[in-house]
Amino acid sequence: MKKQIIVTLLCCAAGSLHAQQHYTLKSCLEIGLEKNYSIRMVRNEEQISKNNATVANAGYLPTLDLSAGFSGNINDTETTARATGEKAKTTGVFDKTLNAGLNLNWTLFDGFKIQANYARLKELERQGETLTRIAIEDFIADLTAEYYNYIQQQIRLKNFHYAMSLSKERLRIVEERYIVGNFSRLDLQQARVDYNADRAQYMKQQEAVESSRISLNELMDNQISQDIVINDSIIDLNTLLSYEELWQSTLANNASLLRSEQGKKLADLEMKAVKSRNFPYLRLNAGYGYTLNKYEISANSRRDNLGLNFGVTMGFNLFDGNRRRELKNARIAIENAKLQQADLRHTLEADLSNLWQAYQNNIEMLKLERENLIAAIENHEIASERYMLGTLAGIEMREAQKSLLDAEERILKAEYDTKMCEISLLQLSGKITKYLE
């Protein structure tokens, strides 16, 4: 019986160890990019645009059809001889026709519309790649932010646990001194209230850690119940970014700016397709087939035809009623594409400036808060010594403890805010994939 219990406990322990997986930011991103449903759907859409970008879909290639058919006629006929005027009537005359053949149709020239269509399909293919890139960059930014949020919540949990341990120690001291009469019941009750408040805060923070873990698993398409062990225990910051370098990279690599440029090219190609109707068209058609006619009362009982037919058609559309309207709309679309591109560039510059200002401010705040933490630690140590000597009231000791926890919280927030600015700056400048390195 004892052996069975031991084996069961060992199996449970092994299962628990197996359920835990250690992750780095890179491994989280790699798993997410491979398994995330949204990324997989975007890649499928990109594949569709690649499949569409063919010469056949643009109209370069001919069409070849195989057709066959049967038709019949049942007629009542009456004929009158010219010489004698004699009439002859026949009812239910059944004539039959059977045909089969190959038909080739090929547009040789269509006013450069075919070329414009093919260029449009290739541009849509590139736009599909850009949309996939945008989705991947958004995903990297979201997962990276959640990864560091998980680290932030774990650090905060440790800070709350430390605060709870300080309150517990204070309660122990008060209880001992209350017994010997050095502290009043009011001091004891206040110490107990503070300890319970810290315990409640710690329990609430456990919920925040769990929520972040679930979000991280969701982004990676892991099982929601899967435990996560993060190798990183601090929020690693890059404080050496350069504004000029970021702006030049934004102009060259920003995915939204690239998509805007592709939208302008598509508008230009649409104008080219409309203008193609100002040119003549040239089409080739050819066929090879067999036709069988069967006659019930004719001089010939049947007739067989087997042969080739071909022809060339050249034409010019003189008026269709819509061309002028479509040309005007195409010019407006090109103008809108230019305006959208200029507006996007202006917006990107404003966003980069705002993020850069926040990034620099957070770095300076972080330096200041680290100095404050040193002072808060020293203040707490002095308060603890005075409290042990009985020269400091409990409420003042609690204030010193709260000041220490607040200083740690402000540092953590400044670190996380700086990291969020860093992520946004790298995403804006098209460098977000550096987190995969």
CSV table of C-alpha atoms in Angstrom, one decimal, residues 22-380:
chain,number,residue,atom,x,y,z
A,22,HIS,CA,10.7,27.2,-19.5
A,23,TYR,CA,10.4,30.0,-22.0
A,24,THR,CA,12.5,32.9,-23.3
A,25,LEU,CA,11.0,35.8,-25.2
A,26,LYS,CA,12.4,34.3,-28.4
A,27,SER,CA,10.9,30.9,-27.8
A,28,CYS,CA,7.5,32.4,-27.0
A,29,LEU,CA,7.6,34.4,-30.3
A,30,GLU,CA,8.7,31.4,-32.3
A,31,ILE,CA,5.9,29.2,-30.9
A,32,GLY,CA,3.3,31.9,-31.3
A,33,LEU,CA,4.3,32.7,-35.0
A,34,GLU,CA,4.0,29.0,-35.8
A,35,LYS,CA,0.8,28.2,-34.0
A,36,ASN,CA,-1.3,31.3,-33.6
A,37,TYR,CA,-4.6,31.1,-35.5
A,38,SER,CA,-4.7,34.7,-36.7
A,39,ILE,CA,-1.2,34.5,-38.1
A,40,ARG,CA,-2.0,31.2,-39.9
A,41,MET,CA,-5.1,32.7,-41.4
A,42,VAL,CA,-3.2,35.8,-42.6
A,43,ARG,CA,-0.6,33.6,-44.2
A,44,ASN,CA,-3.4,31.7,-46.0
A,45,GLU,CA,-4.7,35.0,-47.4
A,46,GLU,CA,-1.2,35.8,-48.6
A,47,GLN,CA,-1.0,32.4,-50.4
A,48,ILE,CA,-4.3,33.2,-52.1
A,49,SER,CA,-2.9,36.5,-53.5
A,50,LYS,CA,0.2,34.5,-54.7
A,51,ASN,CA,-2.0,32.0,-56.4
A,52,ASN,CA,-3.9,34.7,-58.2
A,53,ALA,CA,-0.8,36.4,-59.6
A,54,THR,CA,-0.5,34.3,-62.8
A,55,VAL,CA,-0.4,35.1,-66.5
A,56,ALA,CA,-3.5,33.0,-67.0
A,57,ASN,CA,-5.5,35.0,-64.5
A,58,ALA,CA,-4.3,38.3,-66.1
A,59,GLY,CA,-5.6,37.1,-69.6
A,60,TYR,CA,-2.3,36.4,-71.4
A,61,LEU,CA,-3.2,32.8,-72.3
A,62,PRO,CA,-5.9,31.6,-74.6
A,63,THR,CA,-9.0,29.6,-73.6
A,64,LEU,CA,-9.7,26.2,-75.1
A,65,ASP,CA,-13.2,24.7,-74.8
A,66,LEU,CA,-14.5,21.2,-75.7
A,67,SER,CA,-18.2,21.1,-76.6
A,68,ALA,CA,-20.7,18.6,-77.9
A,69,GLY,CA,-24.3,18.9,-78.6
A,70,PHE,CA,-27.4,17.2,-80.1
A,71,SER,CA,-30.5,18.9,-81.6
A,72,GLY,CA,-33.6,17.6,-83.4
A,73,ASN,CA,-36.5,19.0,-85.3
A,74,ILE,CA,-39.9,17.3,-85.7
A,75,ASN,CA,-42.0,19.1,-88.4
A,76,ASP,CA,-45.1,18.6,-90.6
A,77,THR,CA,-44.2,19.6,-94.1
A,78,GLU,CA,-46.3,20.4,-97.2
A,79,THR,CA,-44.7,20.9,-100.6
A,80,THR,CA,-46.3,22.1,-103.9
A,81,ALA,CA,-44.8,21.1,-107.3
A,82,ARG,CA,-44.3,24.2,-109.5
A,83,ALA,CA,-45.1,22.4,-112.7
A,84,THR,CA,-48.2,20.4,-111.8
A,85,GLY,CA,-49.4,22.2,-108.6
A,86,GLU,CA,-49.5,18.8,-106.9
A,87,LYS,CA,-49.3,18.9,-103.2
A,88,ALA,CA,-47.6,16.5,-100.9
A,89,LYS,CA,-47.9,16.4,-97.2
A,90,THR,CA,-45.6,14.7,-94.7
A,91,THR,CA,-46.1,14.6,-91.0
A,92,GLY,CA,-43.7,14.0,-88.1
A,93,VAL,CA,-40.4,14.6,-90.1
A,94,PHE,CA,-37.6,14.1,-87.6
A,95,ASP,CA,-34.2,15.7,-88.6
A,96,LYS,CA,-31.2,15.3,-86.3
A,97,THR,CA,-27.9,17.2,-85.8
A,98,LEU,CA,-25.0,16.0,-83.8
A,99,ASN,CA,-21.8,18.1,-83.3
A,100,ALA,CA,-18.6,18.0,-81.3
A,101,GLY,CA,-15.5,20.2,-81.4
A,102,LEU,CA,-12.7,22.2,-79.9
A,103,ASN,CA,-12.9,26.1,-79.8
A,104,LEU,CA,-9.9,28.3,-79.2
A,105,ASN,CA,-10.3,32.0,-78.2
A,106,TRP,CA,-7.3,34.3,-77.6
A,107,THR,CA,-7.1,38.0,-77.0
A,108,LEU,CA,-3.8,39.0,-78.7
A,109,PHE,CA,-4.0,42.7,-77.8
A,110,ASP,CA,-6.5,44.6,-75.6
A,111,GLY,CA,-5.0,48.1,-75.4
A,112,PHE,CA,-2.4,47.1,-72.7
A,113,LYS,CA,-5.2,46.0,-70.3
A,114,ILE,CA,-3.8,42.5,-70.0
A,115,GLN,CA,-0.4,43.9,-69.0
A,116,ALA,CA,-2.0,46.3,-66.5
A,117,ASN,CA,-4.0,43.4,-65.0
A,118,TYR,CA,-0.9,41.3,-64.6
A,119,ALA,CA,1.0,44.2,-62.9
A,120,ARG,CA,-2.0,44.7,-60.6
A,121,LEU,CA,-2.1,41.0,-59.6
A,122,LYS,CA,1.7,41.1,-58.8
A,123,GLU,CA,1.2,44.3,-56.8
A,124,LEU,CA,-1.7,42.6,-54.9
A,125,GLU,CA,0.7,39.7,-54.2
A,126,ARG,CA,3.2,42.1,-52.7
A,127,GLN,CA,0.4,43.8,-50.8
A,128,GLY,CA,-0.5,40.4,-49.4
A,129,GLU,CA,3.1,40.0,-48.2
A,130,THR,CA,2.9,43.4,-46.6
A,131,LEU,CA,-0.4,42.6,-44.8
A,132,THR,CA,1.2,39.4,-43.5
A,133,ARG,CA,4.2,41.4,-42.3
A,134,ILE,CA,1.9,43.9,-40.5
A,135,ALA,CA,0.1,41.1,-38.8
A,136,ILE,CA,3.3,39.5,-37.7
A,137,GLU,CA,4.8,42.8,-36.4
A,138,ASP,CA,1.5,43.5,-34.5
A,139,PHE,CA,1.7,40.0,-33.0
A,140,ILE,CA,5.3,40.3,-32.0
A,141,ALA,CA,4.5,43.6,-30.3
A,142,ASP,CA,1.5,42.2,-28.5
A,143,LEU,CA,3.2,39.1,-27.3
A,144,THR,CA,6.4,40.9,-26.3
A,145,ALA,CA,4.3,43.4,-24.3
A,146,GLU,CA,2.4,40.5,-22.6
A,147,TYR,CA,5.7,38.7,-21.9
A,148,TYR,CA,7.1,41.7,-20.0
A,149,ASN,CA,3.7,42.3,-18.4
A,150,TYR,CA,4.0,38.7,-17.0
A,151,ILE,CA,7.4,39.5,-15.6
A,152,GLN,CA,6.1,42.8,-14.2
A,153,GLN,CA,3.2,41.0,-12.4
A,154,GLN,CA,5.6,38.4,-11.0
A,155,ILE,CA,8.0,41.1,-9.7
A,156,ARG,CA,5.0,42.9,-8.2
A,157,LEU,CA,3.9,39.6,-6.5
A,158,LYS,CA,7.4,39.3,-4.9
A,159,ASN,CA,7.2,42.9,-3.7
A,160,PHE,CA,3.8,42.3,-2.1
A,161,HIS,CA,5.0,39.0,-0.6
A,162,TYR,CA,7.9,41.0,0.9
A,163,ALA,CA,5.5,43.6,2.3
A,164,MET,CA,3.3,40.8,3.7
A,165,SER,CA,6.4,39.3,5.5
A,166,LEU,CA,7.3,42.7,7.0
A,167,SER,CA,3.7,43.1,8.3
A,168,LYS,CA,3.8,39.5,9.6
A,169,GLU,CA,7.0,40.2,11.5
A,170,ARG,CA,5.6,43.5,12.9
A,171,LEU,CA,2.5,41.6,14.1
A,172,ARG,CA,4.7,39.0,15.8
A,173,ILE,CA,6.6,41.7,17.6
A,174,VAL,CA,3.4,43.5,18.7
A,175,GLU,CA,1.8,40.3,19.9
A,176,GLU,CA,4.9,39.5,22.1
A,177,ARG,CA,5.0,43.0,23.5
A,178,TYR,CA,1.3,43.1,24.0
A,179,ILE,CA,1.6,40.1,26.3
A,180,VAL,CA,4.2,41.8,28.4
A,181,GLY,CA,2.3,45.1,28.4
A,182,ASN,CA,4.6,47.2,26.2
A,183,PHE,CA,1.9,47.7,23.5
A,184,SER,CA,-1.8,48.4,23.8
A,185,ARG,CA,-4.6,46.4,22.2
A,186,LEU,CA,-5.0,49.2,19.7
A,187,ASP,CA,-1.5,48.6,18.5
A,188,LEU,CA,-2.2,44.9,18.2
A,189,GLN,CA,-5.4,45.4,16.3
A,190,GLN,CA,-3.8,47.9,13.9
A,191,ALA,CA,-0.9,45.5,13.2
A,192,ARG,CA,-3.4,42.7,12.5
A,193,VAL,CA,-5.4,45.0,10.2
A,194,ASP,CA,-2.3,46.0,8.2
A,195,TYR,CA,-1.2,42.4,7.9
A,196,ASN,CA,-4.6,41.2,6.7
A,197,ALA,CA,-4.6,44.1,4.2
A,198,ASP,CA,-1.2,43.1,2.8
A,199,ARG,CA,-2.4,39.4,2.6
A,200,ALA,CA,-5.4,40.5,0.6
A,201,GLN,CA,-3.3,42.6,-1.7
A,202,TYR,CA,-0.9,39.6,-2.2
A,203,MET,CA,-3.9,37.3,-3.1
A,204,LYS,CA,-5.3,39.9,-5.5
A,205,GLN,CA,-1.9,40.1,-7.2
A,206,GLN,CA,-1.8,36.3,-7.6
A,207,GLU,CA,-5.0,36.8,-9.7
A,208,ALA,CA,-3.2,39.3,-11.9
A,209,VAL,CA,-0.3,36.9,-12.5
A,210,GLU,CA,-2.7,34.1,-13.4
A,211,SER,CA,-4.5,36.4,-15.8
A,212,SER,CA,-1.3,37.4,-17.6
A,213,ARG,CA,-0.2,33.7,-17.8
A,214,ILE,CA,-3.5,32.8,-19.4
A,215,SER,CA,-3.1,35.7,-21.9
A,216,LEU,CA,0.4,34.5,-22.8
A,217,ASN,CA,-0.8,30.9,-23.4
A,218,GLU,CA,-3.6,32.2,-25.5
A,219,LEU,CA,-1.2,34.2,-27.7
A,220,MET,CA,1.0,31.2,-28.1
A,221,ASP,CA,-2.0,28.9,-28.7
A,222,ASN,CA,-0.9,26.8,-25.8
A,223,GLN,CA,-3.4,25.0,-23.5
A,224,ILE,CA,-4.8,27.6,-21.1
A,225,SER,CA,-4.0,25.4,-18.1
A,226,GLN,CA,-0.3,25.0,-19.1
A,227,ASP,CA,2.2,26.4,-16.5
A,228,ILE,CA,4.8,28.8,-17.7
A,229,VAL,CA,8.2,29.4,-16.3
A,230,ILE,CA,9.9,32.6,-17.6
A,231,ASN,CA,13.7,32.5,-17.7
A,232,ASP,CA,13.9,36.3,-17.4
A,233,SER,CA,13.3,37.8,-14.0
A,234,ILE,CA,13.9,41.5,-14.8
A,235,ILE,CA,12.6,43.9,-17.5
A,236,ASP,CA,15.5,44.3,-19.8
A,237,LEU,CA,15.7,47.8,-21.2
A,238,ASN,CA,17.4,49.2,-24.3
A,239,THR,CA,18.2,52.8,-23.4
A,240,LEU,CA,20.5,53.4,-26.4
A,241,LEU,CA,18.0,54.1,-29.1
A,242,SER,CA,18.6,57.0,-31.5
A,243,TYR,CA,15.8,59.2,-32.8
A,244,GLU,CA,17.4,60.0,-36.1
A,245,GLU,CA,18.1,56.3,-36.8
A,246,LEU,CA,14.6,55.4,-35.8
A,247,TRP,CA,13.1,58.1,-38.2
A,248,GLN,CA,15.2,57.0,-41.2
A,249,SER,CA,14.3,53.4,-40.5
A,250,THR,CA,10.6,54.4,-40.3
A,251,LEU,CA,10.7,56.0,-43.7
A,252,ALA,CA,12.5,53.0,-45.2
A,253,ASN,CA,10.9,50.1,-43.4
A,254,ASN,CA,7.5,51.0,-41.9
A,255,ALA,CA,5.0,48.4,-43.1
A,256,SER,CA,2.0,50.8,-43.2
A,257,LEU,CA,4.0,53.3,-45.2
A,258,LEU,CA,4.9,50.5,-47.7
A,259,ARG,CA,1.3,49.5,-47.9
A,260,SER,CA,0.3,53.1,-48.7
A,261,GLU,CA,2.9,53.1,-51.5
A,262,GLN,CA,1.4,49.9,-52.9
A,263,GLY,CA,-2.1,51.4,-52.8
A,264,LYS,CA,-0.8,54.3,-54.9
A,265,LYS,CA,0.6,51.9,-57.5
A,266,LEU,CA,-2.7,50.0,-57.6
A,267,ALA,CA,-4.5,53.3,-58.3
A,268,ASP,CA,-2.1,54.1,-61.1
A,269,LEU,CA,-2.6,50.6,-62.6
A,270,GLU,CA,-6.4,51.1,-62.4
A,271,MET,CA,-6.0,54.3,-64.5
A,272,LYS,CA,-3.9,52.4,-67.0
A,273,ALA,CA,-6.6,49.7,-67.3
A,274,VAL,CA,-9.3,52.4,-68.0
A,275,LYS,CA,-7.1,54.1,-70.6
A,276,SER,CA,-6.6,50.8,-72.4
A,277,ARG,CA,-10.1,51.1,-73.8
A,278,ASN,CA,-8.9,54.0,-76.0
A,279,PHE,CA,-6.9,51.4,-78.0
A,280,PRO,CA,-8.2,48.8,-80.5
A,281,TYR,CA,-8.4,45.1,-79.7
A,282,LEU,CA,-7.3,42.1,-81.6
A,283,ARG,CA,-8.7,38.6,-81.0
A,284,LEU,CA,-8.1,35.2,-82.5
A,285,ASN,CA,-10.6,32.4,-82.7
A,286,ALA,CA,-10.2,29.0,-84.1
A,287,GLY,CA,-12.1,25.7,-83.9
A,288,TYR,CA,-11.9,22.1,-85.1
A,289,GLY,CA,-15.0,20.0,-85.0
A,290,TYR,CA,-17.3,17.4,-86.4
A,291,THR,CA,-21.0,17.8,-87.4
A,292,LEU,CA,-23.5,15.1,-88.4
A,293,ASN,CA,-26.8,16.0,-89.9
A,294,LYS,CA,-29.5,13.3,-90.5
A,295,TYR,CA,-32.5,14.1,-92.8
A,296,GLU,CA,-35.6,11.9,-92.9
A,297,ILE,CA,-37.1,13.1,-96.3
A,298,SER,CA,-34.3,15.0,-98.0
A,299,ALA,CA,-32.5,13.8,-101.1
A,300,ASN,CA,-29.5,13.1,-98.8
A,301,SER,CA,-30.1,10.9,-95.8
A,302,ARG,CA,-27.1,12.3,-93.9
A,303,ARG,CA,-24.3,14.8,-94.1
A,304,ASP,CA,-20.9,14.7,-92.2
A,305,ASN,CA,-18.6,17.7,-91.7
A,306,LEU,CA,-15.1,17.5,-90.2
A,307,GLY,CA,-12.9,20.5,-90.4
A,308,LEU,CA,-11.1,23.6,-89.1
A,309,ASN,CA,-12.5,27.1,-88.8
A,310,PHE,CA,-10.6,30.2,-87.8
A,311,GLY,CA,-10.8,33.9,-87.8
A,312,VAL,CA,-9.3,37.2,-86.6
A,313,THR,CA,-11.4,40.0,-85.1
A,314,MET,CA,-10.2,43.5,-84.8
A,315,GLY,CA,-12.3,46.2,-83.3
A,316,PHE,CA,-12.4,49.6,-81.6
A,317,ASN,CA,-14.9,50.7,-78.9
A,318,LEU,CA,-16.1,54.1,-80.0
A,319,PHE,CA,-18.4,54.9,-77.1
A,320,ASP,CA,-19.5,53.1,-73.9
A,321,GLY,CA,-21.0,55.8,-71.8
A,322,ASN,CA,-18.8,55.1,-68.7
A,323,ARG,CA,-15.2,55.8,-69.8
A,324,ARG,CA,-15.1,59.5,-68.9
A,325,ARG,CA,-16.7,58.8,-65.5
A,326,GLU,CA,-14.2,56.0,-64.8
A,327,LEU,CA,-11.3,58.2,-65.8
A,328,LYS,CA,-12.4,61.0,-63.5
A,329,ASN,CA,-12.8,58.5,-60.6
A,330,ALA,CA,-9.4,56.9,-61.3
A,331,ARG,CA,-7.7,60.4,-61.2
A,332,ILE,CA,-9.4,61.1,-57.8
A,333,ALA,CA,-8.3,57.7,-56.5
A,334,ILE,CA,-4.7,58.5,-57.4
A,335,GLU,CA,-5.0,61.9,-55.7
A,336,ASN,CA,-6.5,60.3,-52.6
A,337,ALA,CA,-3.7,57.7,-52.5
A,338,LYS,CA,-1.1,60.5,-52.6
A,339,LEU,CA,-2.9,62.4,-49.8
A,340,GLN,CA,-3.2,59.3,-47.7
A,341,GLN,CA,0.5,58.6,-48.1
A,342,ALA,CA,1.4,62.2,-47.1
A,343,ASP,CA,-1.0,62.1,-44.1
A,344,LEU,CA,0.4,58.7,-43.0
A,345,ARG,CA,3.9,60.0,-43.1
A,346,HIS,CA,2.9,63.1,-41.1
A,347,THR,CA,1.1,60.8,-38.5
A,348,LEU,CA,4.1,58.5,-38.2
A,349,GLU,CA,6.4,61.5,-37.5
A,350,ALA,CA,4.0,62.7,-34.8
A,351,ASP,CA,3.7,59.3,-33.3
A,352,LEU,CA,7.4,58.8,-33.3
A,353,SER,CA,8.0,62.2,-31.6
A,354,ASN,CA,5.5,61.5,-28.9
A,355,LEU,CA,6.8,58.0,-28.2
A,356,TRP,CA,10.4,59.3,-28.2
A,357,GLN,CA,9.5,62.0,-25.7
A,358,ALA,CA,7.8,59.4,-23.4
A,359,TYR,CA,10.7,57.1,-23.8
A,360,GLN,CA,13.2,59.7,-22.7
A,361,ASN,CA,11.0,60.9,-19.8
A,362,ASN,CA,10.6,57.3,-18.5
A,363,ILE,CA,14.3,56.8,-18.6
A,364,GLU,CA,14.9,59.9,-16.5
A,365,MET,CA,12.1,59.0,-14.2
A,366,LEU,CA,13.6,55.6,-13.7
A,367,LYS,CA,16.9,57.1,-12.7
A,368,LEU,CA,15.1,59.3,-10.2
A,369,GLU,CA,13.0,56.5,-8.7
A,370,ARG,CA,16.1,54.3,-8.3
A,371,GLU,CA,17.6,57.1,-6.2
A,372,ASN,CA,14.4,57.4,-4.2
A,373,LEU,CA,14.4,53.6,-3.6
A,374,ILE,CA,17.8,53.9,-1.9
A,375,ALA,CA,16.4,56.6,0.4
A,376,ALA,CA,13.3,54.6,1.1
A,377,ILE,CA,15.3,51.5,2.0
A,378,GLU,CA,17.4,53.5,4.4
A,379,ASN,CA,14.3,55.2,5.9
A,380,HIS,CA,12.7,51.8,6.4
